[in-house]
mmCIF file of C-alpha atoms (C1' of nucleotides) in Angstrom:
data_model
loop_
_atom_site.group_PDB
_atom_site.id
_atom_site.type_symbol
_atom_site.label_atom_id
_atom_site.label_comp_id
_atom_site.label_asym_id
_atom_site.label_seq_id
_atom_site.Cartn_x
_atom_site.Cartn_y
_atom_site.Cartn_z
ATOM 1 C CA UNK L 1 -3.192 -33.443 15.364
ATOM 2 C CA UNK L 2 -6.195 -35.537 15.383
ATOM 3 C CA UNK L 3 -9.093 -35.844 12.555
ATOM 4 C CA UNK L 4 -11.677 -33.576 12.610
ATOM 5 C CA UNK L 5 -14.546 -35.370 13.823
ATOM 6 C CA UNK L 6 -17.352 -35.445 10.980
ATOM 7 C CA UNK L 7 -19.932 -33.641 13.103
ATOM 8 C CA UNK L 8 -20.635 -32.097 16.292
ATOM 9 C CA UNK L 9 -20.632 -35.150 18.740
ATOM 10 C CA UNK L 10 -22.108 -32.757 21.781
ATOM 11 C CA UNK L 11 -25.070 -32.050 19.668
ATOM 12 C CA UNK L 12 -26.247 -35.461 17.869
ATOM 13 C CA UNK L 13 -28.142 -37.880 19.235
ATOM 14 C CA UNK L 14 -27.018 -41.675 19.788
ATOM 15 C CA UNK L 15 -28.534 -44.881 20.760
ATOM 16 C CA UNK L 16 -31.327 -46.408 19.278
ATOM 17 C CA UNK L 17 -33.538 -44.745 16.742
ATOM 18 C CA UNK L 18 -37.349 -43.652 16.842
ATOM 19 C CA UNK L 19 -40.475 -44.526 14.579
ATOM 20 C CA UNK L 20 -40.508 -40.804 13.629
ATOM 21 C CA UNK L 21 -36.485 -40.408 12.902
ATOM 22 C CA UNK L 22 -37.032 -43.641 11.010
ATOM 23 C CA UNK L 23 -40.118 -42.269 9.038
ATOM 24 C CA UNK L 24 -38.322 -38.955 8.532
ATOM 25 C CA UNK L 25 -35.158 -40.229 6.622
ATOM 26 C CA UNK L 26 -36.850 -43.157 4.830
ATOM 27 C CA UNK L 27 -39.718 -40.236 3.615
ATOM 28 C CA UNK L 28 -36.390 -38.132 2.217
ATOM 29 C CA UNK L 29 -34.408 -40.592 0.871
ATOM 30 C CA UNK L 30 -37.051 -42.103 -1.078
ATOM 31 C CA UNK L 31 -38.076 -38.663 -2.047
ATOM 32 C CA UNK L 32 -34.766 -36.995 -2.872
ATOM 33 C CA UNK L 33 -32.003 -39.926 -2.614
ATOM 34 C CA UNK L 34 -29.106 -39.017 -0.262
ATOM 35 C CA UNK L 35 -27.377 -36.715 -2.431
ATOM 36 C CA UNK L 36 -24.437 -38.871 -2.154
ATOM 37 C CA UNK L 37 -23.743 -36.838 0.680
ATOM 38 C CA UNK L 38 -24.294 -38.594 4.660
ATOM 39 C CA UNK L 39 -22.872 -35.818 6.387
ATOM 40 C CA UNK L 40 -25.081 -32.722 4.768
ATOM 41 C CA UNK L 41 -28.301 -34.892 5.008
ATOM 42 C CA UNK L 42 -29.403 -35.310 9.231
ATOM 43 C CA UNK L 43 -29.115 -31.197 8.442
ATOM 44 C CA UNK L 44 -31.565 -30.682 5.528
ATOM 45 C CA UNK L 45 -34.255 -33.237 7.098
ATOM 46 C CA UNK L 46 -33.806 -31.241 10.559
ATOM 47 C CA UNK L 47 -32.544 -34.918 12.267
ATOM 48 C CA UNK L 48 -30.265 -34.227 15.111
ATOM 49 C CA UNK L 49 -28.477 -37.755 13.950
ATOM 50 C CA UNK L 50 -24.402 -37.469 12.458
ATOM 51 C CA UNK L 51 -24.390 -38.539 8.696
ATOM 52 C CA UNK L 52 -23.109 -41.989 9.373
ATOM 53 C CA UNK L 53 -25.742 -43.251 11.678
ATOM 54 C CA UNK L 54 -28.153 -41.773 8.983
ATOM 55 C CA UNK L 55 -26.083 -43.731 6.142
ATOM 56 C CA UNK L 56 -26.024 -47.184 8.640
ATOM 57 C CA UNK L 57 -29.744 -46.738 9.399
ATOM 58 C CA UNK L 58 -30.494 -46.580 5.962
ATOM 59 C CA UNK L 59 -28.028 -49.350 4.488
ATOM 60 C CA UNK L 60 -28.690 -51.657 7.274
ATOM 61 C CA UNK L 61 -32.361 -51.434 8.211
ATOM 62 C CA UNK L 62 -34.528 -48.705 5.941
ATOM 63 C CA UNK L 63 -33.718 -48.931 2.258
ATOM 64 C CA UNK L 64 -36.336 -51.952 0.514
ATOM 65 C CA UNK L 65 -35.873 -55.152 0.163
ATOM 66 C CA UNK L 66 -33.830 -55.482 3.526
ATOM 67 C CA UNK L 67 -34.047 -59.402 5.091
ATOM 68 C CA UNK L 68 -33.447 -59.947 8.656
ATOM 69 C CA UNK L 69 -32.687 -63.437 10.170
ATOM 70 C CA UNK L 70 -34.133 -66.442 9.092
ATOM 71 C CA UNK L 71 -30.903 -67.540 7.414
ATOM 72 C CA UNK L 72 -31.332 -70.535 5.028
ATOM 73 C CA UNK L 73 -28.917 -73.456 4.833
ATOM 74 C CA UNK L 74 -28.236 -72.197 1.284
ATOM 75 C CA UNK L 75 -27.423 -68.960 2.772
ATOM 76 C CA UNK L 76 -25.414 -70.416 5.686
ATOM 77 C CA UNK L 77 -22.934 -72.512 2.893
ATOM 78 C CA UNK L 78 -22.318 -69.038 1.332
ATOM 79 C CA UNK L 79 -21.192 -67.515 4.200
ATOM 80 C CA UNK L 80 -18.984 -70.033 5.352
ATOM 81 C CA UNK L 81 -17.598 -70.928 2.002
ATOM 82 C CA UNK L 82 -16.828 -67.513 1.506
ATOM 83 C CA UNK L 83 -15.493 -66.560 5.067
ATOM 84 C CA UNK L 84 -12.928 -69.806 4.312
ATOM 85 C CA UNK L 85 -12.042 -68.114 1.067
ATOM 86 C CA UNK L 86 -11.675 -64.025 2.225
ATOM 87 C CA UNK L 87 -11.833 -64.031 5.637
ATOM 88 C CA UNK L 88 -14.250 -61.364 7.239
ATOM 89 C CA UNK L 89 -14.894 -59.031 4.235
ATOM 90 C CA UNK L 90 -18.040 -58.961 4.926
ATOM 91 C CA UNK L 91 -19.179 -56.074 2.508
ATOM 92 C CA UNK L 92 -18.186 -59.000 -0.337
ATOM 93 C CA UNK L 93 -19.655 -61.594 1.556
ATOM 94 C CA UNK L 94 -22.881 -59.130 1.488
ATOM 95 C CA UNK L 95 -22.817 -58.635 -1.994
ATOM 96 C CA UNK L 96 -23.538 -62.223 -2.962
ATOM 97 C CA UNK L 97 -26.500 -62.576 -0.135
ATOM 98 C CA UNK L 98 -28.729 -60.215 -2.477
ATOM 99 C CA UNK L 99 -31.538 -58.560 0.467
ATOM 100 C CA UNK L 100 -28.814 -59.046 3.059
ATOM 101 C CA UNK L 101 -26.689 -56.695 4.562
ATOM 102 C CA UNK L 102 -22.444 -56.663 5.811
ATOM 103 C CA UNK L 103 -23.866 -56.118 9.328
ATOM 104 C CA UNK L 104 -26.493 -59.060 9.742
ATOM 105 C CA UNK L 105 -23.715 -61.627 8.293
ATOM 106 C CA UNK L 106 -21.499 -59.869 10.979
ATOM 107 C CA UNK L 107 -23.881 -60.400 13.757
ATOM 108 C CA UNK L 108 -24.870 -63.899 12.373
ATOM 109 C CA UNK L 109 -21.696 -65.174 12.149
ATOM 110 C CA UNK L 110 -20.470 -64.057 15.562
ATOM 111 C CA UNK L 111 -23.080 -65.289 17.359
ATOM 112 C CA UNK L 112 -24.926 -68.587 15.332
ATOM 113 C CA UNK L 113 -22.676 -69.713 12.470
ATOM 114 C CA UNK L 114 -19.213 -69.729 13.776
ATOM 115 C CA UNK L 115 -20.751 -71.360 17.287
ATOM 116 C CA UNK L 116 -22.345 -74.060 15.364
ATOM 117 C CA UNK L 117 -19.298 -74.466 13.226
ATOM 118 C CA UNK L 118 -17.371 -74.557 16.395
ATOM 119 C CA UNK L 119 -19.850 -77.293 18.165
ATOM 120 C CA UNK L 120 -20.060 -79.921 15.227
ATOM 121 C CA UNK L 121 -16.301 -80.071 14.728
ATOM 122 C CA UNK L 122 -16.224 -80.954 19.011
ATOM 123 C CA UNK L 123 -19.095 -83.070 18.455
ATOM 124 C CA UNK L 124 -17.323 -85.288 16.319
ATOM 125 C CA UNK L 125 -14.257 -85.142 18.307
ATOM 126 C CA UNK L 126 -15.904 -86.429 20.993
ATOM 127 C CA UNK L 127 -17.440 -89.215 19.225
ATOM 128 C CA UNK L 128 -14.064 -89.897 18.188
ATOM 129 C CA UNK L 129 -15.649 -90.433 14.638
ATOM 130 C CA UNK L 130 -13.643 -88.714 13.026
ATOM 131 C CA UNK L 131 -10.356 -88.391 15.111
ATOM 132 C CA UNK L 132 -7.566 -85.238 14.385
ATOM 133 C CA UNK L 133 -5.326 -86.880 12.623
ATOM 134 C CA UNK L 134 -2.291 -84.795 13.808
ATOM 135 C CA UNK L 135 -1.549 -82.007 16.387
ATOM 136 C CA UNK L 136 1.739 -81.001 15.885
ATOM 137 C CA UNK L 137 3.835 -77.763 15.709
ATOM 138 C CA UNK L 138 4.495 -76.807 11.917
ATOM 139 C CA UNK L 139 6.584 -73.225 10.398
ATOM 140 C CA UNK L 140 4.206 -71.349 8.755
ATOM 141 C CA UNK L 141 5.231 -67.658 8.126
ATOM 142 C CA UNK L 142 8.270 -68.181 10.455
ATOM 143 C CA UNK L 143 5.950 -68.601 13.357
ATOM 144 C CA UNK L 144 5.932 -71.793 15.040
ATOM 145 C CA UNK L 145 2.409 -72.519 15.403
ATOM 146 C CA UNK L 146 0.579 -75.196 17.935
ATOM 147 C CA UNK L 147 -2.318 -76.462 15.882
ATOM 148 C CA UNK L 148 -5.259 -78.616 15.226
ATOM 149 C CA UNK L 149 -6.113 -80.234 12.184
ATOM 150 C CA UNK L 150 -10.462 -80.155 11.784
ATOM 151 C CA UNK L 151 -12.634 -80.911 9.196
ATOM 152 C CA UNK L 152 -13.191 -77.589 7.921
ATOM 153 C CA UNK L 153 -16.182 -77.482 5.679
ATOM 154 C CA UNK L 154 -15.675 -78.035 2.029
ATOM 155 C CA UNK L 155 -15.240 -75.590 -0.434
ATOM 156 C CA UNK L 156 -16.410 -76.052 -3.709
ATOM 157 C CA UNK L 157 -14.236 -74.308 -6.558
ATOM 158 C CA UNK L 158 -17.106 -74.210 -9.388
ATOM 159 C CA UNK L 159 -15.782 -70.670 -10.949
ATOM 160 C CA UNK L 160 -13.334 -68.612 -12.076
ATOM 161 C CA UNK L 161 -14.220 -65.919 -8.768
ATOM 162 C CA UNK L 162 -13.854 -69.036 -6.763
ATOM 163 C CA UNK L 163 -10.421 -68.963 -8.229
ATOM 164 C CA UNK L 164 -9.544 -65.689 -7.792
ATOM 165 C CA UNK L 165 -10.382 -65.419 -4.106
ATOM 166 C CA UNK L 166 -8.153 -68.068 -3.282
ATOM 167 C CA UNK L 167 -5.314 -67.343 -4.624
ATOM 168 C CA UNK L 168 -5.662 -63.338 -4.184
ATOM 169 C CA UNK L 169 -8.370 -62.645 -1.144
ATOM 170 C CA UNK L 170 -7.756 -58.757 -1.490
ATOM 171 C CA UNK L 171 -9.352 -59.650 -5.416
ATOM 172 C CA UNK L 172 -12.738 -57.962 -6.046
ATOM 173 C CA UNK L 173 -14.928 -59.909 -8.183
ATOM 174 C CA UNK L 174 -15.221 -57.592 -11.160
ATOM 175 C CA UNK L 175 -19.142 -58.436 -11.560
ATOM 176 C CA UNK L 176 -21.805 -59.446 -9.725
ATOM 177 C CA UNK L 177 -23.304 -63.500 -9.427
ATOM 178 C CA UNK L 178 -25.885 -62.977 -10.999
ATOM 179 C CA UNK L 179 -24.403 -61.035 -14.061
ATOM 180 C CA UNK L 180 -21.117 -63.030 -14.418
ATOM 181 C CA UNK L 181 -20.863 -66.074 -16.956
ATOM 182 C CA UNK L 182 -18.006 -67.913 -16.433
ATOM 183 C CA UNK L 183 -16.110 -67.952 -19.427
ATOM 184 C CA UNK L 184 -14.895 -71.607 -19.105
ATOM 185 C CA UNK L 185 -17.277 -74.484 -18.751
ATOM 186 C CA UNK L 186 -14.290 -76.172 -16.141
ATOM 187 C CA UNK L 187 -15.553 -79.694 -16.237
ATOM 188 C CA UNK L 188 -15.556 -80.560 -13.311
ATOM 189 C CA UNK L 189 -15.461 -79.168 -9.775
ATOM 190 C CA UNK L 190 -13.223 -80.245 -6.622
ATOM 191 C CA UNK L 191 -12.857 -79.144 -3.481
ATOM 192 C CA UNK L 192 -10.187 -77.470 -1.283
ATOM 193 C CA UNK L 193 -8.750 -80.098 0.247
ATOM 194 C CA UNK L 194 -8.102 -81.298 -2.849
ATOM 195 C CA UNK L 195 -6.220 -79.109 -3.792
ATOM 196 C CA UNK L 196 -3.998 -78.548 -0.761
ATOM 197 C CA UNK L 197 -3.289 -82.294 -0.831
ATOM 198 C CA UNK L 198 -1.750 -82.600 -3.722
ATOM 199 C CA UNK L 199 1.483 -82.767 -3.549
ATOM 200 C CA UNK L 200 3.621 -79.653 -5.234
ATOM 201 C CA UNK L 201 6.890 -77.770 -4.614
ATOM 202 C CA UNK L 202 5.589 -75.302 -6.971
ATOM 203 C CA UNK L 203 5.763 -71.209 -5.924
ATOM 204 C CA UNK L 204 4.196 -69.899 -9.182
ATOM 205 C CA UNK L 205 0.832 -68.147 -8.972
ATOM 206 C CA UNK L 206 -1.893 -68.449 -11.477
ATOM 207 C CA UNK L 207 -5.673 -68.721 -12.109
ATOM 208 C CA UNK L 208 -8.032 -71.064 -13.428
ATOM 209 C CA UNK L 209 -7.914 -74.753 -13.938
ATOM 210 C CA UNK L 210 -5.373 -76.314 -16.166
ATOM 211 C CA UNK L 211 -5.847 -77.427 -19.406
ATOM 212 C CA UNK L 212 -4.594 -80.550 -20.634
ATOM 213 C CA UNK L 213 -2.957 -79.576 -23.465
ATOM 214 C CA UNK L 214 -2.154 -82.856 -25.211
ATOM 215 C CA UNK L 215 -5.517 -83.213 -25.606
ATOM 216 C CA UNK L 216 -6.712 -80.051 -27.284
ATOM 217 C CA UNK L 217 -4.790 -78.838 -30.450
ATOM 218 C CA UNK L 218 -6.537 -75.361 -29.330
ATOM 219 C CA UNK L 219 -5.275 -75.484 -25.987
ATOM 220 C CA UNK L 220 -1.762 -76.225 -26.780
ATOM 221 C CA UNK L 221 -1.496 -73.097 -28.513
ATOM 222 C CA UNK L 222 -1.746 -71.138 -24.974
ATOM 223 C CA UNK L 223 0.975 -70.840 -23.049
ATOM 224 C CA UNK L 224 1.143 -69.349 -19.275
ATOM 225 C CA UNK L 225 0.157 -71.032 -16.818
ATOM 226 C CA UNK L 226 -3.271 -72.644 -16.094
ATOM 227 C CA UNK L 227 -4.974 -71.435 -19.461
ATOM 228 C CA UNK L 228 -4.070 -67.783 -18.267
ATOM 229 C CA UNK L 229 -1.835 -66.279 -21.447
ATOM 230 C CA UNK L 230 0.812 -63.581 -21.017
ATOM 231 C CA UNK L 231 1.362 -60.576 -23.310
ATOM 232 C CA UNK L 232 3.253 -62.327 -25.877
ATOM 233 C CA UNK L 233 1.003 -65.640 -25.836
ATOM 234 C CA UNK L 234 -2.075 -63.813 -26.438
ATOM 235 C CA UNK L 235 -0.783 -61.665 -29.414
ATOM 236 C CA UNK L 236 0.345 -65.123 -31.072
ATOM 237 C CA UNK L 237 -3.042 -66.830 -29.985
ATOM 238 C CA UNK L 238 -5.293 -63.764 -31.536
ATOM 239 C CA UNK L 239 -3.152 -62.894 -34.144
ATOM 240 C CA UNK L 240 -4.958 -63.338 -36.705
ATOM 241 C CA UNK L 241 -8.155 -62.047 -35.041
ATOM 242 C CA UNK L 242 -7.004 -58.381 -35.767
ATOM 243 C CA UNK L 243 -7.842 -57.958 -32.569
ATOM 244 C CA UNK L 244 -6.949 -54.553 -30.434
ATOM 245 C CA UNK L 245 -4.454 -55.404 -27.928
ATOM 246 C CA UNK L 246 -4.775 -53.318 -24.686
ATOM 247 C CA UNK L 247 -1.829 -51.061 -23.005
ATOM 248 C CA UNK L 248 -0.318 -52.504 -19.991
ATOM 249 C CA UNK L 249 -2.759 -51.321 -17.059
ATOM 250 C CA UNK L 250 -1.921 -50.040 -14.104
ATOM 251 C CA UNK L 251 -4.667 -50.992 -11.605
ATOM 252 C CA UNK L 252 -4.714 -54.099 -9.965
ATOM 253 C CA UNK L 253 -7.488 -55.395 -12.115
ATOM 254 C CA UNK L 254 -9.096 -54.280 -15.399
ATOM 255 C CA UNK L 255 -11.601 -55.101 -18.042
ATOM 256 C CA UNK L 256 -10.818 -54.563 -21.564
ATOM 257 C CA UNK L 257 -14.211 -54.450 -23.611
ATOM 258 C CA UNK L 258 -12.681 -56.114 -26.999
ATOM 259 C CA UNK L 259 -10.994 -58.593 -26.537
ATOM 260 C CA UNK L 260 -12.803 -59.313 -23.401
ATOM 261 C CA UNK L 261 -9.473 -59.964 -21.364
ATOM 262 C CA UNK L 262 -8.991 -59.219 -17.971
ATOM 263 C CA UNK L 263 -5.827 -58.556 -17.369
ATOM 264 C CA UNK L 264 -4.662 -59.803 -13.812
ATOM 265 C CA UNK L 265 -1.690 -57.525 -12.208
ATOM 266 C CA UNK L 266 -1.090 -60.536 -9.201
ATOM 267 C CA UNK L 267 -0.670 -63.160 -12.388
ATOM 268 C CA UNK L 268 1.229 -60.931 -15.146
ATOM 269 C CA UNK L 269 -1.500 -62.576 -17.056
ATOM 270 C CA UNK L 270 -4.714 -62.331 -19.236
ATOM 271 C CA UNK L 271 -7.756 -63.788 -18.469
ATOM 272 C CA UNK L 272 -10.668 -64.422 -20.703
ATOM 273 C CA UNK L 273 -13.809 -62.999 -19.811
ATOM 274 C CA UNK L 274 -16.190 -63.659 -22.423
ATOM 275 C CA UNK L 275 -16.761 -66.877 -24.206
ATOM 276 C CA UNK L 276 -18.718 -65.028 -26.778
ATOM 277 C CA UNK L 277 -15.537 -63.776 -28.019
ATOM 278 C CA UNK L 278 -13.970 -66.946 -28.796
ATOM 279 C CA UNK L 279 -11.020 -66.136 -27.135
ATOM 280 C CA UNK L 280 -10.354 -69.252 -25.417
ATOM 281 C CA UNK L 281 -11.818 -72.582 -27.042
ATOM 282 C CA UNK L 282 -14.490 -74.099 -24.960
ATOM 283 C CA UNK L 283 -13.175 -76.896 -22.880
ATOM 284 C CA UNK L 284 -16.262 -78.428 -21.602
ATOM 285 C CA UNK L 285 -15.676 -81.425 -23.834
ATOM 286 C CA UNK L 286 -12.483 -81.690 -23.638
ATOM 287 C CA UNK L 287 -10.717 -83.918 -20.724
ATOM 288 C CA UNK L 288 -9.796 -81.438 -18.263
ATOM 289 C CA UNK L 289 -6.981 -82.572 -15.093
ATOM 290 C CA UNK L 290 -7.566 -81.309 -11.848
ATOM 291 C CA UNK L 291 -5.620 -77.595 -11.851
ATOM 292 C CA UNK L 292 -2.260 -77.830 -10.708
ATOM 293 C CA UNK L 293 -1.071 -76.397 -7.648
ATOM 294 C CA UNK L 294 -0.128 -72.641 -8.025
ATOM 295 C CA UNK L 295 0.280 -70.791 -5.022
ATOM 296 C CA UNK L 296 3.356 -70.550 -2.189
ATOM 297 C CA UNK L 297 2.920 -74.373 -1.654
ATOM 298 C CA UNK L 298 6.265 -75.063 -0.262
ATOM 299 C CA UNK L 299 5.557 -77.463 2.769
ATOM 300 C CA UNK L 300 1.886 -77.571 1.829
ATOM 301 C CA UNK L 301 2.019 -81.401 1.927
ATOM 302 C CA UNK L 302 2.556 -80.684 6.202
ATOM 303 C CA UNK L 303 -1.210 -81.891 7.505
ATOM 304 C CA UNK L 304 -0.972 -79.138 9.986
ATOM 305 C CA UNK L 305 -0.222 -76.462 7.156
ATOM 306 C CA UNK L 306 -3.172 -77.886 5.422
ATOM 307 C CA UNK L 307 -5.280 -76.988 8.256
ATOM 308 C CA UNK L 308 -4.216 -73.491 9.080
ATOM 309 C CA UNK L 309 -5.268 -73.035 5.528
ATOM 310 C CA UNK L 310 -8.605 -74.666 5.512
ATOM 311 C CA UNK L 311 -9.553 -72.714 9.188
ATOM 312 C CA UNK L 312 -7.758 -69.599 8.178
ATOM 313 C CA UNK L 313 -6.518 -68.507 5.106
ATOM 314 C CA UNK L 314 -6.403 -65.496 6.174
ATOM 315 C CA UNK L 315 -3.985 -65.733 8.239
ATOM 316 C CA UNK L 316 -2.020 -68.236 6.082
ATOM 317 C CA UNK L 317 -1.698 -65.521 3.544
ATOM 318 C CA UNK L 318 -0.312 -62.883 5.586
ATOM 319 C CA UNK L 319 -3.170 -60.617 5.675
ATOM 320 C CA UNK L 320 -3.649 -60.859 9.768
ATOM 321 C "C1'" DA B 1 -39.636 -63.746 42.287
ATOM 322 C "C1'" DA B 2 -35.437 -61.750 41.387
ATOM 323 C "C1'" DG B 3 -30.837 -61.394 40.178
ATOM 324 C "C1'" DA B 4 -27.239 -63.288 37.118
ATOM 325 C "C1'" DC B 5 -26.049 -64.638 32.892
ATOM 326 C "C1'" DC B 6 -26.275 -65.019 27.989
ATOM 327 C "C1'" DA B 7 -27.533 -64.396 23.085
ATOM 328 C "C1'" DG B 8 -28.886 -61.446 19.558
ATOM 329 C "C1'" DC B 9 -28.538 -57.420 17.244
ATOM 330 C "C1'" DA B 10 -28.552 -52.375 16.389
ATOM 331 C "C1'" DA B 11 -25.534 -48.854 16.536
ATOM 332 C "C1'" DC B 12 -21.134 -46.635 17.276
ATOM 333 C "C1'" DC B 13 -16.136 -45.907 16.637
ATOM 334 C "C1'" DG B 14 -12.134 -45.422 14.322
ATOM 335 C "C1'" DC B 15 -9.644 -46.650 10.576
ATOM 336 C "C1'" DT B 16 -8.664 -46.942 5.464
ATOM 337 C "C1'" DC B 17 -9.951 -45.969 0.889
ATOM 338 C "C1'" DC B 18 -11.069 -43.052 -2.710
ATOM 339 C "C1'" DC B 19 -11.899 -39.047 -5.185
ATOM 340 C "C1'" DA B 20 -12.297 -34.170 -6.047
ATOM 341 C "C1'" DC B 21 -9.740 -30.165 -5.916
ATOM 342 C "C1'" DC N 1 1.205 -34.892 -6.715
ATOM 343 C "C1'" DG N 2 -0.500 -33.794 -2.206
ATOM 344 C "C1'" DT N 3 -4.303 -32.936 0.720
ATOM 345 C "C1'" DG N 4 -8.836 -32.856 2.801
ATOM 346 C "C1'" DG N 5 -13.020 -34.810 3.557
ATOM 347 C "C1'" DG N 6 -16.802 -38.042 2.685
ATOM 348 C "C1'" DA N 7 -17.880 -42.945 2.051
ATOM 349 C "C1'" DG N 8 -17.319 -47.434 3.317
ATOM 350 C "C1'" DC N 9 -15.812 -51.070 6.153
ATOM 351 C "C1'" DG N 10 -14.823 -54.152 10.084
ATOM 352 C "C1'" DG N 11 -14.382 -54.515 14.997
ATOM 353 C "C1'" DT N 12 -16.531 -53.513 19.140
ATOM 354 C "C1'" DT N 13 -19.905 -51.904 22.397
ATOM 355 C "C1'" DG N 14 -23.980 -51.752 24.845
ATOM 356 C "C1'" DC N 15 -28.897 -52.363 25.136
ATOM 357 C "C1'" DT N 16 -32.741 -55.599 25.350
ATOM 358 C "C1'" DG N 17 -35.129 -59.613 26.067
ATOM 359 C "C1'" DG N 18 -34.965 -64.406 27.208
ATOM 360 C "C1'" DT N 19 -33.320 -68.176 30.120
ATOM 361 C "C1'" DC N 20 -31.256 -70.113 34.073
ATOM 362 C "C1'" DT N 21 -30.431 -70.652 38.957
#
DNA sequence: AAGACCAGCAACCGCTCCCAC
DNA sequence: CGTGGGAGCGGTTGCTGGTCT
């Protein structure tokens, strides 16, 4: 048995929407807010419209503050940076284009962004400027896969979200751009290819940058991987902090207020959140390496591996 | 001038997620 | 804990206006 359709489909009306429809939800919802309930509201404003449309019209085109087209560059190396790192999530992608919506990234990337991505990588094939340097079939996933190695665009990995998207794309940041602080000045910045061209064997997942611990005292006291501490490390590192140590969570992702830990279920670790709280000592003038390499990276030195990755992680992570 | 084609975008559809009960 | 239903999301459709032939 099929799911019962959300409202009489017979009786609404589709297609696009009129001046007055337009001026008779914005007048209500600006009035009365939606009541956190879509389906109820075409009903009490008398709109022959089915809750979602209402809800999309709103979200997408009504509600203040709304930007259509007129992308900047700025706006453009977000998208694309982000699309490399999570794929087509575009509510996320949304969320750090403040005045933009998941539908006008949709609809921009489709039809502009992914086009002109599309036309400078032939462009410079054709010049022969900057040649592919390999075409070749490689095993990714157990599928034998004929590909092309581009220049995918760069991806700068400046913070700790940066982080957590690549190594887990189904990871929500837990706070917004503009609100988040990142915890760790890092030192330095690098980009993707970087980091898929070192060379590792390793298969261990973790976080955030690595810290060279010969040359911090501070930072040789945390264990884990990449600066990220597991249960035991942290109660060493903060035991004398008589600090309140957190039950084991069960979502994928929590905050803890004091100590200001995050602890990460896809790591097994803890993650410091707040540098306020002195949890973690504040690298920025200490030497910092390059992180090491700490996802499934078996066979990641393959050039054609390197650029399923760069064009779609998405795929190189299973989630397609 | 008119039909074909294309790009852009608003809106819809159907699925999953999440939460209240 | 299971279920039902609303919210949210991503893929797709289809309309419109512009350009090409």
């Amino acid at each position: 048995m099929g799911r019962a359709p959300c409202c009489d489909k017979t009786s609404v009306k589709k297609g696009p929407w009129s001046p007055e429809e337009d001026a008779k939800l914005k007048d209500y919802i600006e009035k009365h807010g939606t009541g956190s309930n879509w389906i109820a509201l075409p009903q009490k404003i008398g709109l022959k419209r089915c809750g979602k449309s209402c809800r999309l019209r709103w979200l997408n085109y009504l509600r203040p503050n709304i930007k259509h087209g007129g992308f900047s560059e700025e706006e453009e190396n977000i998208i694309c940076s982000l699309y490399l790192s999570i794929g087509s999530r575009w509510s996320i992608i949304a969320g750090q284009l403040p005045g933009r919506t998941d539908n006008d990234i949709k609809n921009y990337w489709n039809t502009k962004l992914k086009r002109k991505l599309l036309d400078k990588h032939q462009l410079k094939d054709q010049n022969g400027s900057q040649q592919p340097t390999v075409s070749k079939r490689a095993l990714i996933k157990g599928n034998l896969e004929t590909i092309e190695v581009t220049d995918a665009p760069e991806v700068m990995m400046n913070s700790y979200h940066d982080h957590q998207r690549l190594y887990d794309p189904k990871m929500i940041p837990l706070v917004s751009p503009e609100d988040y602080q990142c915890p760790i000045n890092y030192g330095f910045s690098y980009t993707l290819q970087d980091r898929i061209c070192r060379n590792s064997s390793m298969d261990v997942v973790g976080i955030p940058p690595a810290i060279d611990s010969s040359t911090s005292e501070d930072c040789s006291r945390i264990s884990g991987i990449d600066g990220g501490m597991d249960k035991e490390a942290l109660e060493s590192f903060l035991g004398h902090r008589n600090t309140y140590f957190p039950h084991q969570p069960t979502s994928e992702v929590t905050v803890y207020g004091d100590p200001g830990l995050k602890y990460d279920e896809f790591t097994s670790l803890y993650w410091p959140i707040d540098l306020d709280n002195n949890i973690v000592v504040d690298v920025s003038s200490r030497t910092c390496n390059p992180p090491t390499l700490s996802y499934q990276e078996v066979g990641l030195q393959d050039e054609s591996v390197q650029s399923i990755l760069l064009e779609d992680p998405r795929r190189y992570f299973g989630l397609q």
